[in-house]
Structure formats: C-alpha cells, structure tokens
C-alpha cells in the first residue's frame, strides 16, 4: 500500500510540474499571434490555459495534503509532541470530512457537467469537473495515511519513521 | 432581496463561528473556510453544497490568477539562475559605505528583489539564509538581524509585481496596471523608512561599515545585474504600453527569466529547471486552492448580506475619507495578524468595499492602503509568516525578535498613515502615466 501511495504521489508530482511548464505555452501562443503573422489568433488558447490552471490547482491541493503544506494558523501555545499528534488527528478528521463532501457531491458535479461542452474549444466539461471528486479521493488516500501514522504514534509512541517535525513551517503561502 | 431564511446575524454566526473553531483546532485555513460554509449550505433550503463546486470552479477558471504561478516561476528561475549573488554585489557597491552596511544591503536587496518576485515569504526565506548568520558574524544583534530581514521582505508585495495586487485586481475588479503603478512610491518610501531605521540603529549600536566602492566597481556590478533588474519594467511596461494583459506580461517575464538563467547567467541545468517548476506548482496551487474556498465563503457573506449588516453601525459614525481610511487599515492590520493575506482580501476586501465607496475613496487608493496593511500583517504575530520564517531560520522562538520588529514597524506605519491622509502618494504615478487606468 505504501509503495502504491508513493508511486501515485510521484505521478501527481510529475503531472503538476508538467502542468506548470505547459501553462506557458498557450499564453505565449496568444502573444505571438498578436504580434506576428506566424500563427493565427486561435481562440482556444485562453481556455486551454484556464483549464490547465484548474488542474494545476487541484493537483497541488492533492499533493499538499500528503506534504502537510496547506497552511494553518497556530494560536495555541506550544504543545507536547503527543498532544500535538492528537490535535493533528482531530484536524485531519475534518480534512477527511471535506474530502468526503468533495467525493459525494463531486460525482454529482461531474454528472451535471456530463452533457456540457466548453464555450470555445468544445471540450467535454466532465474532463474538468472530474478533478473535484478525484481530489476528494486523493485526500482520503493521503489524509488516511497520515491519520493512521498519527494514531499509531499516539498509541505506541514514536516509531522509526516519526522523526519528521510535527509541524512544517514557512511553506504554504505565496504571499 | 434574497428571501433567505437565515437572518444575516445567524448566518454570520454560523460562518465565522465554525471557521474560527476549526482554525483553533489547526484545520488548514483553506479547509476551514470550505467546511465553515457547509452548515449554512445545508440549513438554508434554497442552497446546497453544490455551491461549493460552482463557486470554486468559477474562482479557478480565471485567466487573471494565472499570473500567480508565473510570478513565482520567474522568481524561482532567477534564484536558481544565480541572480541573487549579483544583486547582493550591486547593493554592496551602492550602500556598502553606510553605517550598518550589511543591514542596508539587506533592505536594498529586498527592494530589488521586490521588483522581480511578488512574494514576501520567498524573499524572507532566501534572504534569511544569506543575511542573518552573516550579520551576526559581523557583530549585529541577532534580534535586529531577524527583524530587519522580516520587515524588508514585506516590500515584495508592495512594489510591483505583486501577487496580492493580482488577486485584488482579479477579485475586486480594479485595473492591475493601476495597482502596479500605485505601489511604486509607497514601496520605495517604506524602503527608505527602513533604511533610516537601520541608520539610527547602526549609529546607536556602532554597527560596522565597508569601504566605499569606486564608481568603476558600481558600474561593473550594475552591468551584470541590469538584465535581471529589467524584469519589473517588462512586466509593468508591457501593460502600460498596452502590449500585454497582466497575465501575458507575467508569462513574458517567465520566458525572459528562463532565457536569462539558461543563456546569460548560465547557472541553471535541467534538474534546477524541473525543481523550479515543481516548487512553483506546489506553492501556488496551495495558495490558489484557498482562493476557491475563500470565494465560497465570500459568496455566502454576500448572499446573506452580511457586509451590509456588519457595516450598518459603522456608516452611522459619519466618518470622512480619512477616518474610513484609518478604520480600513485598522481592520486589515488586525485581520492580517490572524489570516493569510489572500483569503483576507477575498473576504474582508469585499466586506469593506461598500464602505470605501460610500466616502468616495478611490478604488486604487483603497486597494493600496489595504495591501500595505496586509503586508505589515506578515510580520505581526501570531501569524506573521515572514517573521516566523526568519525566526525559524535563526532557530529562535517568535518572541525573540518581536521588540525590534515592532520598533521597525513604527516608521513603516507612519508612511502608511501618510498614504491615508494624502491619497496622492499612491495615485500620483498612475495619474501621471496612465490616467485612463484610474477610471
């Protein structure tokens, strides 16, 4: 299972990196078509950029749950490692609830978009909407993995893979 | 108008109550915002959780927000391309002979870097590693070194390009070109205020200085650094000339940075390029995901007409533009202590917009004072990201550098207050260069 999650995580990383690199392409085409006669002014460039962007955001949101980089605000005093883990379990349970909402209503969202196509390039909207339930499923997988690790820690104490810091700092905000 | 079953007060209690409760339990902000919407969406008969999907989709389906990953990518490419060392060298030839030279270089580098990146946390992280240890070695106090690194990093979101300005322009429908121009003078003034603060510290505490650089040294350092320093002119200039939209200009900057790093500075290989792409994706996606859930929260606030209810009292105070300006800044300073700036813009910015409009405050000047106040929130505890990053690099608790940070904030606040009293400070450049942007 661990191996499967690792492989899936690596796949998502590759897709995320690619989506960022590819984002440049349609926007560049748009600029080239405006200033030169090399290519026609395709109307789908903007839409393609937006849809790639949506997938980039959702892929990053999936990965963020395994990395633990979705930013939180720490208003509580410094806690003991065990109390910290218990709090992490509580907060993860809420993330998983949100994940379930994404899966359940996300499937409805895809069904709703099943017969729709996009305005400019005539793409089936389901290709885009499917990112939501997939994000929910991925959160369940990654979040469940972290949750189990934390529960194990609280019951049995620190294990071999638990030397990582309980809180990750300085990531999660672009501002 | 909406015929909502819940009154604004009850809906606000559900939304904010759930949100704060979840936040205290350290549920990540993006999730806390989304989860806080669920009870209301279920209770209110006309709504359903499908609102979450429609609204997040609309938020992400935005050509403007594309600029956010592009800005980060530009900064990452420049960083791995070895530009930082060249800029440090240039700063040294410019302010190396001032008292407290290394700290002055720290501030000046932040000004340069602010023109290349739009991200303060990136600035705090990269400069913290360079300066904090080096300053302590030269005899500067540790708390001073941490504080100056943190406060100078906030310039990144005030001097264009700025991620906050892109988000503000996209969400509240203000010209991003106008915001960029309006940020220049306030950013430079705050930078000057910081340099003055360093000067006073350096005189009182006898911080060291370097020998004056010759004019030749300055020109040779400038020649190497100038291509990188052209970045803000490409981004802002392209928009001003009407060549590019904000997003296209950000993409142009990415291409420019890639060409510079691969071709001119030649310190970037395939591995570094991939790393820059991946890091950009991870960081921007997490922040932008939060834009989506914050938008749902903001949509519900508007649906239940909560801003109107919240401000009903305030509008009866009869404040003029200056009073309202101080009120807005006060709200953003407090909110900035607890909330990341992007969700703060989406939620609080939309709440305060009618108040600013009611006293005829210019949307651009409303945006800039709010963005500057939020930028100051990056160094105020408990959620002052830049201060947290600087402290964690120095491996000390946040309290350690708090006093010096607060002292340095005073002159910066004075600049902000001046901007409220004289809105011409931010509005001068856009009025001179592109008055049509202000309409």
mmCIF file with all atom_site columns, C-alpha atoms in Angstrom, chain B residues 240-392:
data_model
loop_
_atom_site.group_PDB
_atom_site.id
_atom_site.type_symbol
_atom_site.label_atom_id
_atom_site.label_alt_id
_atom_site.label_comp_id
_atom_site.label_asym_id
_atom_site.label_entity_id
_atom_site.label_seq_id
_atom_site.pdbx_PDB_ins_code
_atom_site.Cartn_x
_atom_site.Cartn_y
_atom_site.Cartn_z
_atom_site.occupancy
_atom_site.B_iso_or_equiv
_atom_site.pdbx_formal_charge
_atom_site.auth_seq_id
_atom_site.auth_comp_id
_atom_site.auth_asym_id
_atom_site.auth_atom_id
_atom_site.pdbx_PDB_model_num
ATOM 1   C CA . UNK B 1 240 ? 1.375   50.318 -19.686 1.00 0.00 ? 240 UNK B CA 1
ATOM 2   C CA . UNK B 1 241 ? 2.122   50.249 -23.389 1.00 0.00 ? 241 UNK B CA 1
ATOM 3   C CA . UNK B 1 242 ? -0.998  48.201 -23.924 1.00 0.00 ? 242 UNK B CA 1
ATOM 4   C CA . UNK B 1 243 ? 1.002   45.293 -25.385 1.00 0.00 ? 243 UNK B CA 1
ATOM 5   C CA . UNK B 1 244 ? 0.102   42.703 -22.795 1.00 0.00 ? 244 UNK B CA 1
ATOM 6   C CA . UNK B 1 245 ? -2.596  41.861 -20.313 1.00 0.00 ? 245 UNK B CA 1
ATOM 7   C CA . UNK B 1 246 ? -1.392  41.358 -16.712 1.00 0.00 ? 246 UNK B CA 1
ATOM 8   C CA . UNK B 1 247 ? -1.254  37.603 -17.216 1.00 0.00 ? 247 UNK B CA 1
ATOM 9   C CA . UNK B 1 248 ? 0.592   37.810 -20.516 1.00 0.00 ? 248 UNK B CA 1
ATOM 10  C CA . UNK B 1 249 ? 3.160   40.172 -19.050 1.00 0.00 ? 249 UNK B CA 1
ATOM 11  C CA . UNK B 1 250 ? 3.781   37.659 -16.246 1.00 0.00 ? 250 UNK B CA 1
ATOM 12  C CA . UNK B 1 251 ? 4.275   34.941 -18.854 1.00 0.00 ? 251 UNK B CA 1
ATOM 13  C CA . UNK B 1 252 ? 6.650   37.192 -20.769 1.00 0.00 ? 252 UNK B CA 1
ATOM 14  C CA . UNK B 1 253 ? 8.638   37.632 -17.548 1.00 0.00 ? 253 UNK B CA 1
ATOM 15  C CA . UNK B 1 254 ? 8.875   33.839 -17.172 1.00 0.00 ? 254 UNK B CA 1
ATOM 16  C CA . UNK B 1 255 ? 10.281  33.489 -20.673 1.00 0.00 ? 255 UNK B CA 1
ATOM 17  C CA . UNK B 1 256 ? 12.679  36.359 -20.033 1.00 0.00 ? 256 UNK B CA 1
ATOM 18  C CA . UNK B 1 257 ? 13.847  34.800 -16.751 1.00 0.00 ? 257 UNK B CA 1
ATOM 19  C CA . UNK B 1 258 ? 14.334  31.419 -18.416 1.00 0.00 ? 258 UNK B CA 1
ATOM 20  C CA . UNK B 1 259 ? 16.369  32.941 -21.230 1.00 0.00 ? 259 UNK B CA 1
ATOM 21  C CA . UNK B 1 260 ? 18.493  34.908 -18.740 1.00 0.00 ? 260 UNK B CA 1
ATOM 22  C CA . UNK B 1 261 ? 19.124  31.965 -16.435 1.00 0.00 ? 261 UNK B CA 1
ATOM 23  C CA . UNK B 1 262 ? 19.821  29.485 -19.233 1.00 0.00 ? 262 UNK B CA 1
ATOM 24  C CA . UNK B 1 263 ? 21.602  31.794 -21.623 1.00 0.00 ? 263 UNK B CA 1
ATOM 25  C CA . UNK B 1 264 ? 23.096  34.777 -19.800 1.00 0.00 ? 264 UNK B CA 1
ATOM 26  C CA . UNK B 1 265 ? 23.885  33.705 -16.230 1.00 0.00 ? 265 UNK B CA 1
ATOM 27  C CA . UNK B 1 266 ? 24.182  30.038 -17.177 1.00 0.00 ? 266 UNK B CA 1
ATOM 28  C CA . UNK B 1 267 ? 23.820  28.537 -13.733 1.00 0.00 ? 267 UNK B CA 1
ATOM 29  C CA . UNK B 1 268 ? 20.655  26.572 -14.373 1.00 0.00 ? 268 UNK B CA 1
ATOM 30  C CA . UNK B 1 269 ? 20.507  22.994 -15.630 1.00 0.00 ? 269 UNK B CA 1
ATOM 31  C CA . UNK B 1 270 ? 17.652  20.605 -16.334 1.00 0.00 ? 270 UNK B CA 1
ATOM 32  C CA . UNK B 1 271 ? 17.444  19.470 -12.724 1.00 0.00 ? 271 UNK B CA 1
ATOM 33  C CA . UNK B 1 272 ? 17.154  23.004 -11.412 1.00 0.00 ? 272 UNK B CA 1
ATOM 34  C CA . UNK B 1 273 ? 14.546  23.856 -14.033 1.00 0.00 ? 273 UNK B CA 1
ATOM 35  C CA . UNK B 1 274 ? 12.374  20.895 -13.047 1.00 0.00 ? 274 UNK B CA 1
ATOM 36  C CA . UNK B 1 275 ? 12.761  21.768 -9.379  1.00 0.00 ? 275 UNK B CA 1
ATOM 37  C CA . UNK B 1 276 ? 11.685  25.348 -10.076 1.00 0.00 ? 276 UNK B CA 1
ATOM 38  C CA . UNK B 1 277 ? 8.603   24.145 -11.981 1.00 0.00 ? 277 UNK B CA 1
ATOM 39  C CA . UNK B 1 278 ? 7.572   21.715 -9.264  1.00 0.00 ? 278 UNK B CA 1
ATOM 40  C CA . UNK B 1 279 ? 8.114   24.112 -6.369  1.00 0.00 ? 279 UNK B CA 1
ATOM 41  C CA . UNK B 1 280 ? 6.158   26.795 -8.223  1.00 0.00 ? 280 UNK B CA 1
ATOM 42  C CA . UNK B 1 281 ? 3.291   24.376 -8.775  1.00 0.00 ? 281 UNK B CA 1
ATOM 43  C CA . UNK B 1 282 ? 3.177   23.195 -5.178  1.00 0.00 ? 282 UNK B CA 1
ATOM 44  C CA . UNK B 1 283 ? 3.267   26.627 -3.606  1.00 0.00 ? 283 UNK B CA 1
ATOM 45  C CA . UNK B 1 284 ? 0.958   28.470 -5.973  1.00 0.00 ? 284 UNK B CA 1
ATOM 46  C CA . UNK B 1 285 ? -1.595  25.656 -6.068  1.00 0.00 ? 285 UNK B CA 1
ATOM 47  C CA . UNK B 1 286 ? -1.939  25.572 -2.293  1.00 0.00 ? 286 UNK B CA 1
ATOM 48  C CA . UNK B 1 287 ? -2.466  29.319 -2.093  1.00 0.00 ? 287 UNK B CA 1
ATOM 49  C CA . UNK B 1 288 ? -4.833  29.356 -5.051  1.00 0.00 ? 288 UNK B CA 1
ATOM 50  C CA . UNK B 1 289 ? -6.845  26.451 -3.724  1.00 0.00 ? 289 UNK B CA 1
ATOM 51  C CA . UNK B 1 290 ? -7.577  28.678 -0.760  1.00 0.00 ? 290 UNK B CA 1
ATOM 52  C CA . UNK B 1 291 ? -8.807  31.374 -3.169  1.00 0.00 ? 291 UNK B CA 1
ATOM 53  C CA . UNK B 1 292 ? -11.537 28.927 -4.158  1.00 0.00 ? 292 UNK B CA 1
ATOM 54  C CA . UNK B 1 293 ? -12.828 28.090 -0.693  1.00 0.00 ? 293 UNK B CA 1
ATOM 55  C CA . UNK B 1 294 ? -12.488 31.721 0.400   1.00 0.00 ? 294 UNK B CA 1
ATOM 56  C CA . UNK B 1 295 ? -14.620 32.654 -2.597  1.00 0.00 ? 295 UNK B CA 1
ATOM 57  C CA . UNK B 1 296 ? -17.371 30.299 -1.442  1.00 0.00 ? 296 UNK B CA 1
ATOM 58  C CA . UNK B 1 297 ? -17.212 31.915 1.998   1.00 0.00 ? 297 UNK B CA 1
ATOM 59  C CA . UNK B 1 298 ? -17.294 35.381 0.432   1.00 0.00 ? 298 UNK B CA 1
ATOM 60  C CA . UNK B 1 299 ? -20.183 34.376 -1.840  1.00 0.00 ? 299 UNK B CA 1
ATOM 61  C CA . UNK B 1 300 ? -22.215 33.309 1.202   1.00 0.00 ? 300 UNK B CA 1
ATOM 62  C CA . UNK B 1 301 ? -21.401 36.551 3.037   1.00 0.00 ? 301 UNK B CA 1
ATOM 63  C CA . UNK B 1 302 ? -22.826 38.431 0.078   1.00 0.00 ? 302 UNK B CA 1
ATOM 64  C CA . UNK B 1 303 ? -25.810 36.085 -0.243  1.00 0.00 ? 303 UNK B CA 1
ATOM 65  C CA . UNK B 1 304 ? -26.884 36.764 3.332   1.00 0.00 ? 304 UNK B CA 1
ATOM 66  C CA . UNK B 1 305 ? -25.999 40.477 3.006   1.00 0.00 ? 305 UNK B CA 1
ATOM 67  C CA . UNK B 1 306 ? -23.669 40.199 5.964   1.00 0.00 ? 306 UNK B CA 1
ATOM 68  C CA . UNK B 1 307 ? -21.315 43.043 4.901   1.00 0.00 ? 307 UNK B CA 1
ATOM 69  C CA . UNK B 1 308 ? -24.241 45.462 4.975   1.00 0.00 ? 308 UNK B CA 1
ATOM 70  C CA . UNK B 1 309 ? -25.293 44.251 8.426   1.00 0.00 ? 309 UNK B CA 1
ATOM 71  C CA . UNK B 1 310 ? -21.733 44.420 9.769   1.00 0.00 ? 310 UNK B CA 1
ATOM 72  C CA . UNK B 1 311 ? -21.196 47.930 8.466   1.00 0.00 ? 311 UNK B CA 1
ATOM 73  C CA . UNK B 1 312 ? -24.650 49.264 9.359   1.00 0.00 ? 312 UNK B CA 1
ATOM 74  C CA . UNK B 1 313 ? -23.247 50.571 12.604  1.00 0.00 ? 313 UNK B CA 1
ATOM 75  C CA . UNK B 1 314 ? -20.025 51.938 11.162  1.00 0.00 ? 314 UNK B CA 1
ATOM 76  C CA . UNK B 1 315 ? -21.745 54.042 8.497   1.00 0.00 ? 315 UNK B CA 1
ATOM 77  C CA . UNK B 1 316 ? -23.695 55.874 11.190  1.00 0.00 ? 316 UNK B CA 1
ATOM 78  C CA . UNK B 1 317 ? -20.450 57.158 12.728  1.00 0.00 ? 317 UNK B CA 1
ATOM 79  C CA . UNK B 1 318 ? -20.244 59.717 9.937   1.00 0.00 ? 318 UNK B CA 1
ATOM 80  C CA . UNK B 1 319 ? -16.537 59.264 9.232   1.00 0.00 ? 319 UNK B CA 1
ATOM 81  C CA . UNK B 1 320 ? -14.889 61.166 6.387   1.00 0.00 ? 320 UNK B CA 1
ATOM 82  C CA . UNK B 1 321 ? -12.482 59.579 3.874   1.00 0.00 ? 321 UNK B CA 1
ATOM 83  C CA . UNK B 1 322 ? -9.552  59.830 6.293   1.00 0.00 ? 322 UNK B CA 1
ATOM 84  C CA . UNK B 1 323 ? -11.498 58.313 9.166   1.00 0.00 ? 323 UNK B CA 1
ATOM 85  C CA . UNK B 1 324 ? -12.677 55.487 6.932   1.00 0.00 ? 324 UNK B CA 1
ATOM 86  C CA . UNK B 1 325 ? -9.105  55.031 5.703   1.00 0.00 ? 325 UNK B CA 1
ATOM 87  C CA . UNK B 1 326 ? -7.855  54.551 9.246   1.00 0.00 ? 326 UNK B CA 1
ATOM 88  C CA . UNK B 1 327 ? -10.757 52.222 10.000  1.00 0.00 ? 327 UNK B CA 1
ATOM 89  C CA . UNK B 1 328 ? -9.985  50.062 6.938   1.00 0.00 ? 328 UNK B CA 1
ATOM 90  C CA . UNK B 1 329 ? -6.288  49.935 7.764   1.00 0.00 ? 329 UNK B CA 1
ATOM 91  C CA . UNK B 1 330 ? -7.091  49.044 11.384  1.00 0.00 ? 330 UNK B CA 1
ATOM 92  C CA . UNK B 1 331 ? -9.312  46.160 10.282  1.00 0.00 ? 331 UNK B CA 1
ATOM 93  C CA . UNK B 1 332 ? -6.698  44.813 7.863   1.00 0.00 ? 332 UNK B CA 1
ATOM 94  C CA . UNK B 1 333 ? -3.900  45.144 10.427  1.00 0.00 ? 333 UNK B CA 1
ATOM 95  C CA . UNK B 1 334 ? -5.906  43.076 12.920  1.00 0.00 ? 334 UNK B CA 1
ATOM 96  C CA . UNK B 1 335 ? -7.088  40.550 10.326  1.00 0.00 ? 335 UNK B CA 1
ATOM 97  C CA . UNK B 1 336 ? -3.531  40.287 8.969   1.00 0.00 ? 336 UNK B CA 1
ATOM 98  C CA . UNK B 1 337 ? -2.374  39.077 12.382  1.00 0.00 ? 337 UNK B CA 1
ATOM 99  C CA . UNK B 1 338 ? -4.571  36.001 12.068  1.00 0.00 ? 338 UNK B CA 1
ATOM 100 C CA . UNK B 1 339 ? -5.254  35.287 8.432   1.00 0.00 ? 339 UNK B CA 1
ATOM 101 C CA . UNK B 1 340 ? -3.217  34.823 5.273   1.00 0.00 ? 340 UNK B CA 1
ATOM 102 C CA . UNK B 1 341 ? -3.439  37.865 3.034   1.00 0.00 ? 341 UNK B CA 1
ATOM 103 C CA . UNK B 1 342 ? -5.126  36.162 0.054   1.00 0.00 ? 342 UNK B CA 1
ATOM 104 C CA . UNK B 1 343 ? -8.244  34.903 1.872   1.00 0.00 ? 343 UNK B CA 1
ATOM 105 C CA . UNK B 1 344 ? -8.239  38.190 3.788   1.00 0.00 ? 344 UNK B CA 1
ATOM 106 C CA . UNK B 1 345 ? -8.555  40.108 0.518   1.00 0.00 ? 345 UNK B CA 1
ATOM 107 C CA . UNK B 1 346 ? -11.364 37.923 -0.762  1.00 0.00 ? 346 UNK B CA 1
ATOM 108 C CA . UNK B 1 347 ? -13.357 38.023 2.467   1.00 0.00 ? 347 UNK B CA 1
ATOM 109 C CA . UNK B 1 348 ? -12.555 41.339 4.156   1.00 0.00 ? 348 UNK B CA 1
ATOM 110 C CA . UNK B 1 349 ? -11.863 43.306 0.982   1.00 0.00 ? 349 UNK B CA 1
ATOM 111 C CA . UNK B 1 350 ? -15.325 42.572 -0.371  1.00 0.00 ? 350 UNK B CA 1
ATOM 112 C CA . UNK B 1 351 ? -16.888 43.366 3.013   1.00 0.00 ? 351 UNK B CA 1
ATOM 113 C CA . UNK B 1 352 ? -15.211 46.783 3.226   1.00 0.00 ? 352 UNK B CA 1
ATOM 114 C CA . UNK B 1 353 ? -15.599 47.777 -0.428  1.00 0.00 ? 353 UNK B CA 1
ATOM 115 C CA . UNK B 1 354 ? -19.038 49.434 0.001   1.00 0.00 ? 354 UNK B CA 1
ATOM 116 C CA . UNK B 1 355 ? -17.718 51.399 2.985   1.00 0.00 ? 355 UNK B CA 1
ATOM 117 C CA . UNK B 1 356 ? -14.798 52.767 0.946   1.00 0.00 ? 356 UNK B CA 1
ATOM 118 C CA . UNK B 1 357 ? -17.159 53.591 -1.918  1.00 0.00 ? 357 UNK B CA 1
ATOM 119 C CA . UNK B 1 358 ? -19.566 55.393 0.433   1.00 0.00 ? 358 UNK B CA 1
ATOM 120 C CA . UNK B 1 359 ? -16.953 58.100 1.177   1.00 0.00 ? 359 UNK B CA 1
ATOM 121 C CA . UNK B 1 360 ? -15.754 58.254 -2.454  1.00 0.00 ? 360 UNK B CA 1
ATOM 122 C CA . UNK B 1 361 ? -12.388 56.743 -1.645  1.00 0.00 ? 361 UNK B CA 1
ATOM 123 C CA . UNK B 1 362 ? -10.673 55.873 -4.930  1.00 0.00 ? 362 UNK B CA 1
ATOM 124 C CA . UNK B 1 363 ? -10.726 52.091 -5.502  1.00 0.00 ? 363 UNK B CA 1
ATOM 125 C CA . UNK B 1 364 ? -6.980  52.149 -6.215  1.00 0.00 ? 364 UNK B CA 1
ATOM 126 C CA . UNK B 1 365 ? -6.136  54.018 -3.046  1.00 0.00 ? 365 UNK B CA 1
ATOM 127 C CA . UNK B 1 366 ? -8.469  51.685 -1.080  1.00 0.00 ? 366 UNK B CA 1
ATOM 128 C CA . UNK B 1 367 ? -6.598  48.733 -2.600  1.00 0.00 ? 367 UNK B CA 1
ATOM 129 C CA . UNK B 1 368 ? -3.124  50.056 -1.868  1.00 0.00 ? 368 UNK B CA 1
ATOM 130 C CA . UNK B 1 369 ? -3.669  51.035 1.778   1.00 0.00 ? 369 UNK B CA 1
ATOM 131 C CA . UNK B 1 370 ? -5.303  47.652 2.354   1.00 0.00 ? 370 UNK B CA 1
ATOM 132 C CA . UNK B 1 371 ? -2.494  45.740 0.641   1.00 0.00 ? 371 UNK B CA 1
ATOM 133 C CA . UNK B 1 372 ? 0.166   47.646 2.595   1.00 0.00 ? 372 UNK B CA 1
ATOM 134 C CA . UNK B 1 373 ? -1.685  46.978 5.867   1.00 0.00 ? 373 UNK B CA 1
ATOM 135 C CA . UNK B 1 374 ? -1.947  43.290 4.986   1.00 0.00 ? 374 UNK B CA 1
ATOM 136 C CA . UNK B 1 375 ? 1.740   43.264 4.087   1.00 0.00 ? 375 UNK B CA 1
ATOM 137 C CA . UNK B 1 376 ? 2.538   44.560 7.586   1.00 0.00 ? 376 UNK B CA 1
ATOM 138 C CA . UNK B 1 377 ? 0.491   41.622 8.866   1.00 0.00 ? 377 UNK B CA 1
ATOM 139 C CA . UNK B 1 378 ? 3.280   39.414 7.526   1.00 0.00 ? 378 UNK B CA 1
ATOM 140 C CA . UNK B 1 379 ? 5.463   40.426 10.464  1.00 0.00 ? 379 UNK B CA 1
ATOM 141 C CA . UNK B 1 380 ? 2.867   40.662 13.238  1.00 0.00 ? 380 UNK B CA 1
ATOM 142 C CA . UNK B 1 381 ? 2.267   37.636 15.479  1.00 0.00 ? 381 UNK B CA 1
ATOM 143 C CA . UNK B 1 382 ? 0.734   35.148 15.896  1.00 0.00 ? 382 UNK B CA 1
ATOM 144 C CA . UNK B 1 383 ? 0.510   34.611 12.129  1.00 0.00 ? 383 UNK B CA 1
ATOM 145 C CA . UNK B 1 384 ? 3.322   36.779 10.782  1.00 0.00 ? 384 UNK B CA 1
ATOM 146 C CA . UNK B 1 385 ? 4.728   34.496 8.129   1.00 0.00 ? 385 UNK B CA 1
ATOM 147 C CA . UNK B 1 386 ? 7.870   36.479 7.305   1.00 0.00 ? 386 UNK B CA 1
ATOM 148 C CA . UNK B 1 387 ? 8.773   36.837 10.969  1.00 0.00 ? 387 UNK B CA 1
ATOM 149 C CA . UNK B 1 388 ? 8.075   33.138 11.527  1.00 0.00 ? 388 UNK B CA 1
ATOM 150 C CA . UNK B 1 389 ? 10.341  32.201 8.627   1.00 0.00 ? 389 UNK B CA 1
ATOM 151 C CA . UNK B 1 390 ? 13.176  34.494 9.751   1.00 0.00 ? 390 UNK B CA 1
ATOM 152 C CA . UNK B 1 391 ? 12.930  33.215 13.326  1.00 0.00 ? 391 UNK B CA 1
ATOM 153 C CA . UNK B 1 392 ? 12.851  29.605 12.218  1.00 0.00 ? 392 UNK B CA 1
#
